[in-house]
Amino acid sequence: MEAYDVLNSILVNLFNDILNIEEKALITEEFKGISVTDMHIIEAIGVMEQRTMSKIAKSLNVTMGTLTIGVNGLVKKGYVERNRSQKDRRIVYASLTVKGKSAYVHHMRFHKDMINSVINDVTEEEAEILTRTLKKLEDFFKKLKD
């Protein structure tokens, strides 16, 4: 039962720490006006091309209403811009402004540093085991979400 208790403690602490540490790491002086939730919307919009609001909502597993509220705030703060499709005015696209792209890069740097801190000191075999184990955890959460 010791392994169960250790894993339970690690997972509970990790979930709490990731949320708290991510907030402290991401919301710097430059990005003090936005929340971690805002950063996750920015991440979901991405830097490659404008995405439809419906695709962004689906990727975040939130309603269109919830996403609209978040995007409205990011538009006001200058991180996101919205445009209607010229072919179908019902379709709304969101894309990042220069300021939004800067926030995106900042967020991705945090994730890169987090992952590198884990994989830098493990063997390839350990990395494969960790990946398989975390995939099982991800699958568990996906089943609960659906």
PDB file of C-alpha atoms in Angstrom, residues 5-123:
ATOM      1  CA  ASP A   5       0.109   6.404  -0.720  1.00  0.00           C
ATOM      2  CA  VAL A   6       3.259   7.796  -2.330  1.00  0.00           C
ATOM      3  CA  LEU A   7       1.629   8.092  -5.773  1.00  0.00           C
ATOM      4  CA  ASN A   8      -1.487   9.669  -4.295  1.00  0.00           C
ATOM      5  CA  SER A   9       0.586  12.237  -2.426  1.00  0.00           C
ATOM      6  CA  ILE A  10       2.744  13.010  -5.474  1.00  0.00           C
ATOM      7  CA  LEU A  11      -0.245  13.449  -7.801  1.00  0.00           C
ATOM      8  CA  VAL A  12      -2.239  15.619  -5.389  1.00  0.00           C
ATOM      9  CA  ASN A  13       0.800  17.810  -4.720  1.00  0.00           C
ATOM     10  CA  LEU A  14       1.707  17.998  -8.412  1.00  0.00           C
ATOM     11  CA  PHE A  15      -1.758  19.130  -9.466  1.00  0.00           C
ATOM     12  CA  ASN A  16      -1.826  21.833  -6.807  1.00  0.00           C
ATOM     13  CA  ASP A  17       1.769  22.917  -7.399  1.00  0.00           C
ATOM     14  CA  ILE A  18       1.435  23.072 -11.172  1.00  0.00           C
ATOM     15  CA  LEU A  19      -1.521  25.443 -10.901  1.00  0.00           C
ATOM     16  CA  ASN A  20       0.162  27.684  -8.336  1.00  0.00           C
ATOM     17  CA  ILE A  21       3.628  27.676  -9.860  1.00  0.00           C
ATOM     18  CA  GLU A  22       2.327  28.141 -13.383  1.00  0.00           C
ATOM     19  CA  GLU A  23       0.413  31.214 -12.256  1.00  0.00           C
ATOM     20  CA  LYS A  24       3.504  32.711 -10.592  1.00  0.00           C
ATOM     21  CA  ALA A  25       5.744  31.884 -13.551  1.00  0.00           C
ATOM     22  CA  LEU A  26       3.374  33.075 -16.254  1.00  0.00           C
ATOM     23  CA  ILE A  27       1.908  36.216 -14.797  1.00  0.00           C
ATOM     24  CA  THR A  28       4.960  38.458 -14.820  1.00  0.00           C
ATOM     25  CA  GLU A  29       5.117  42.240 -14.828  1.00  0.00           C
ATOM     26  CA  GLU A  30       4.733  42.195 -18.612  1.00  0.00           C
ATOM     27  CA  PHE A  31       1.629  39.993 -18.453  1.00  0.00           C
ATOM     28  CA  LYS A  32       0.175  41.022 -15.087  1.00  0.00           C
ATOM     29  CA  GLY A  33      -3.244  41.871 -16.497  1.00  0.00           C
ATOM     30  CA  ILE A  34      -4.120  38.315 -17.510  1.00  0.00           C
ATOM     31  CA  SER A  35      -4.847  35.071 -15.697  1.00  0.00           C
ATOM     32  CA  VAL A  36      -3.656  31.515 -16.228  1.00  0.00           C
ATOM     33  CA  THR A  37      -7.044  30.828 -17.817  1.00  0.00           C
ATOM     34  CA  ASP A  38      -6.363  33.683 -20.239  1.00  0.00           C
ATOM     35  CA  MET A  39      -2.968  32.140 -21.025  1.00  0.00           C
ATOM     36  CA  HIS A  40      -4.637  28.836 -21.799  1.00  0.00           C
ATOM     37  CA  ILE A  41      -7.042  30.566 -24.193  1.00  0.00           C
ATOM     38  CA  ILE A  42      -4.047  32.224 -25.836  1.00  0.00           C
ATOM     39  CA  GLU A  43      -2.363  28.813 -26.105  1.00  0.00           C
ATOM     40  CA  ALA A  44      -5.497  27.288 -27.658  1.00  0.00           C
ATOM     41  CA  ILE A  45      -5.701  30.067 -30.258  1.00  0.00           C
ATOM     42  CA  GLY A  46      -2.061  29.492 -31.139  1.00  0.00           C
ATOM     43  CA  VAL A  47       0.267  31.408 -33.413  1.00  0.00           C
ATOM     44  CA  MET A  48      -0.033  29.532 -36.693  1.00  0.00           C
ATOM     45  CA  GLU A  49      -3.316  30.774 -38.139  1.00  0.00           C
ATOM     46  CA  GLN A  50      -6.606  32.181 -36.978  1.00  0.00           C
ATOM     47  CA  ARG A  51      -8.954  29.563 -35.531  1.00  0.00           C
ATOM     48  CA  THR A  52     -12.703  29.498 -35.293  1.00  0.00           C
ATOM     49  CA  MET A  53     -14.215  30.180 -31.909  1.00  0.00           C
ATOM     50  CA  SER A  54     -15.980  26.808 -32.025  1.00  0.00           C
ATOM     51  CA  LYS A  55     -12.700  24.924 -32.557  1.00  0.00           C
ATOM     52  CA  ILE A  56     -11.064  26.845 -29.703  1.00  0.00           C
ATOM     53  CA  ALA A  57     -13.995  26.122 -27.373  1.00  0.00           C
ATOM     54  CA  LYS A  58     -13.877  22.434 -28.284  1.00  0.00           C
ATOM     55  CA  SER A  59     -10.111  22.209 -27.688  1.00  0.00           C
ATOM     56  CA  LEU A  60     -10.539  23.817 -24.250  1.00  0.00           C
ATOM     57  CA  ASN A  61     -13.649  21.746 -23.484  1.00  0.00           C
ATOM     58  CA  VAL A  62     -15.672  24.861 -22.621  1.00  0.00           C
ATOM     59  CA  THR A  63     -18.934  26.281 -23.904  1.00  0.00           C
ATOM     60  CA  MET A  64     -19.008  28.994 -26.552  1.00  0.00           C
ATOM     61  CA  GLY A  65     -20.422  31.356 -23.930  1.00  0.00           C
ATOM     62  CA  THR A  66     -17.530  30.738 -21.567  1.00  0.00           C
ATOM     63  CA  LEU A  67     -15.000  31.177 -24.357  1.00  0.00           C
ATOM     64  CA  THR A  68     -16.692  34.354 -25.591  1.00  0.00           C
ATOM     65  CA  ILE A  69     -16.403  35.923 -22.137  1.00  0.00           C
ATOM     66  CA  GLY A  70     -12.702  35.020 -21.970  1.00  0.00           C
ATOM     67  CA  VAL A  71     -11.953  36.207 -25.496  1.00  0.00           C
ATOM     68  CA  ASN A  72     -13.849  39.467 -24.902  1.00  0.00           C
ATOM     69  CA  GLY A  73     -11.493  40.230 -22.017  1.00  0.00           C
ATOM     70  CA  LEU A  74      -8.432  39.359 -24.097  1.00  0.00           C
ATOM     71  CA  VAL A  75      -9.650  41.568 -26.946  1.00  0.00           C
ATOM     72  CA  LYS A  76     -10.053  44.491 -24.523  1.00  0.00           C
ATOM     73  CA  LYS A  77      -6.540  43.871 -23.167  1.00  0.00           C
ATOM     74  CA  GLY A  78      -5.062  43.770 -26.661  1.00  0.00           C
ATOM     75  CA  TYR A  79      -4.043  40.087 -26.822  1.00  0.00           C
ATOM     76  CA  VAL A  80      -6.624  38.774 -29.291  1.00  0.00           C
ATOM     77  CA  GLU A  81      -8.530  40.025 -32.296  1.00  0.00           C
ATOM     78  CA  ARG A  82     -11.691  38.596 -33.826  1.00  0.00           C
ATOM     79  CA  ASN A  83     -12.831  38.615 -37.419  1.00  0.00           C
ATOM     80  CA  ARG A  84     -15.946  37.265 -39.120  1.00  0.00           C
ATOM     81  CA  SER A  85     -15.619  35.010 -42.108  1.00  0.00           C
ATOM     82  CA  GLN A  86     -16.251  36.780 -45.399  1.00  0.00           C
ATOM     83  CA  LYS A  87     -17.966  33.672 -46.778  1.00  0.00           C
ATOM     84  CA  ASP A  88     -20.165  32.890 -43.771  1.00  0.00           C
ATOM     85  CA  ARG A  89     -20.733  35.773 -41.349  1.00  0.00           C
ATOM     86  CA  ARG A  90     -21.795  33.307 -38.626  1.00  0.00           C
ATOM     87  CA  ILE A  91     -18.218  32.011 -38.362  1.00  0.00           C
ATOM     88  CA  VAL A  92     -15.946  34.020 -36.069  1.00  0.00           C
ATOM     89  CA  TYR A  93     -12.171  33.640 -36.142  1.00  0.00           C
ATOM     90  CA  ALA A  94      -9.798  34.545 -33.333  1.00  0.00           C
ATOM     91  CA  SER A  95      -6.112  35.265 -33.736  1.00  0.00           C
ATOM     92  CA  LEU A  96      -3.348  36.631 -31.549  1.00  0.00           C
ATOM     93  CA  THR A  97      -2.054  40.158 -31.777  1.00  0.00           C
ATOM     94  CA  VAL A  98       1.671  40.877 -31.436  1.00  0.00           C
ATOM     95  CA  LYS A  99       1.107  41.210 -27.681  1.00  0.00           C
ATOM     96  CA  GLY A 100      -0.797  37.889 -27.683  1.00  0.00           C
ATOM     97  CA  LYS A 101       2.003  36.144 -29.572  1.00  0.00           C
ATOM     98  CA  SER A 102       4.489  37.430 -27.007  1.00  0.00           C
ATOM     99  CA  ALA A 103       2.351  35.955 -24.209  1.00  0.00           C
ATOM    100  CA  TYR A 104       2.107  32.682 -26.153  1.00  0.00           C
ATOM    101  CA  VAL A 105       5.904  32.426 -26.468  1.00  0.00           C
ATOM    102  CA  HIS A 106       6.278  33.196 -22.755  1.00  0.00           C
ATOM    103  CA  HIS A 107       3.806  30.419 -21.887  1.00  0.00           C
ATOM    104  CA  MET A 108       5.477  27.894 -24.198  1.00  0.00           C
ATOM    105  CA  ARG A 109       8.871  28.699 -22.650  1.00  0.00           C
ATOM    106  CA  PHE A 110       7.474  27.774 -19.216  1.00  0.00           C
ATOM    107  CA  HIS A 111       6.194  24.447 -20.566  1.00  0.00           C
ATOM    108  CA  LYS A 112       9.493  23.741 -22.319  1.00  0.00           C
ATOM    109  CA  ASP A 113      11.458  24.441 -19.130  1.00  0.00           C
ATOM    110  CA  MET A 114       9.093  22.217 -17.125  1.00  0.00           C
ATOM    111  CA  ILE A 115       9.449  19.271 -19.514  1.00  0.00           C
ATOM    112  CA  ASN A 116      13.212  19.707 -19.893  1.00  0.00           C
ATOM    113  CA  SER A 117      13.621  19.660 -16.113  1.00  0.00           C
ATOM    114  CA  VAL A 118      11.985  16.223 -16.099  1.00  0.00           C
ATOM    115  CA  ILE A 119      13.648  14.582 -19.085  1.00  0.00           C
ATOM    116  CA  ASN A 120      17.168  15.977 -18.721  1.00  0.00           C
ATOM    117  CA  ASP A 121      18.112  13.568 -15.945  1.00  0.00           C
ATOM    118  CA  VAL A 122      16.368  10.376 -17.038  1.00  0.00           C
ATOM    119  CA  THR A 123      17.413   7.604 -19.347  1.00  0.00           C
TER     120      THR A 123
END
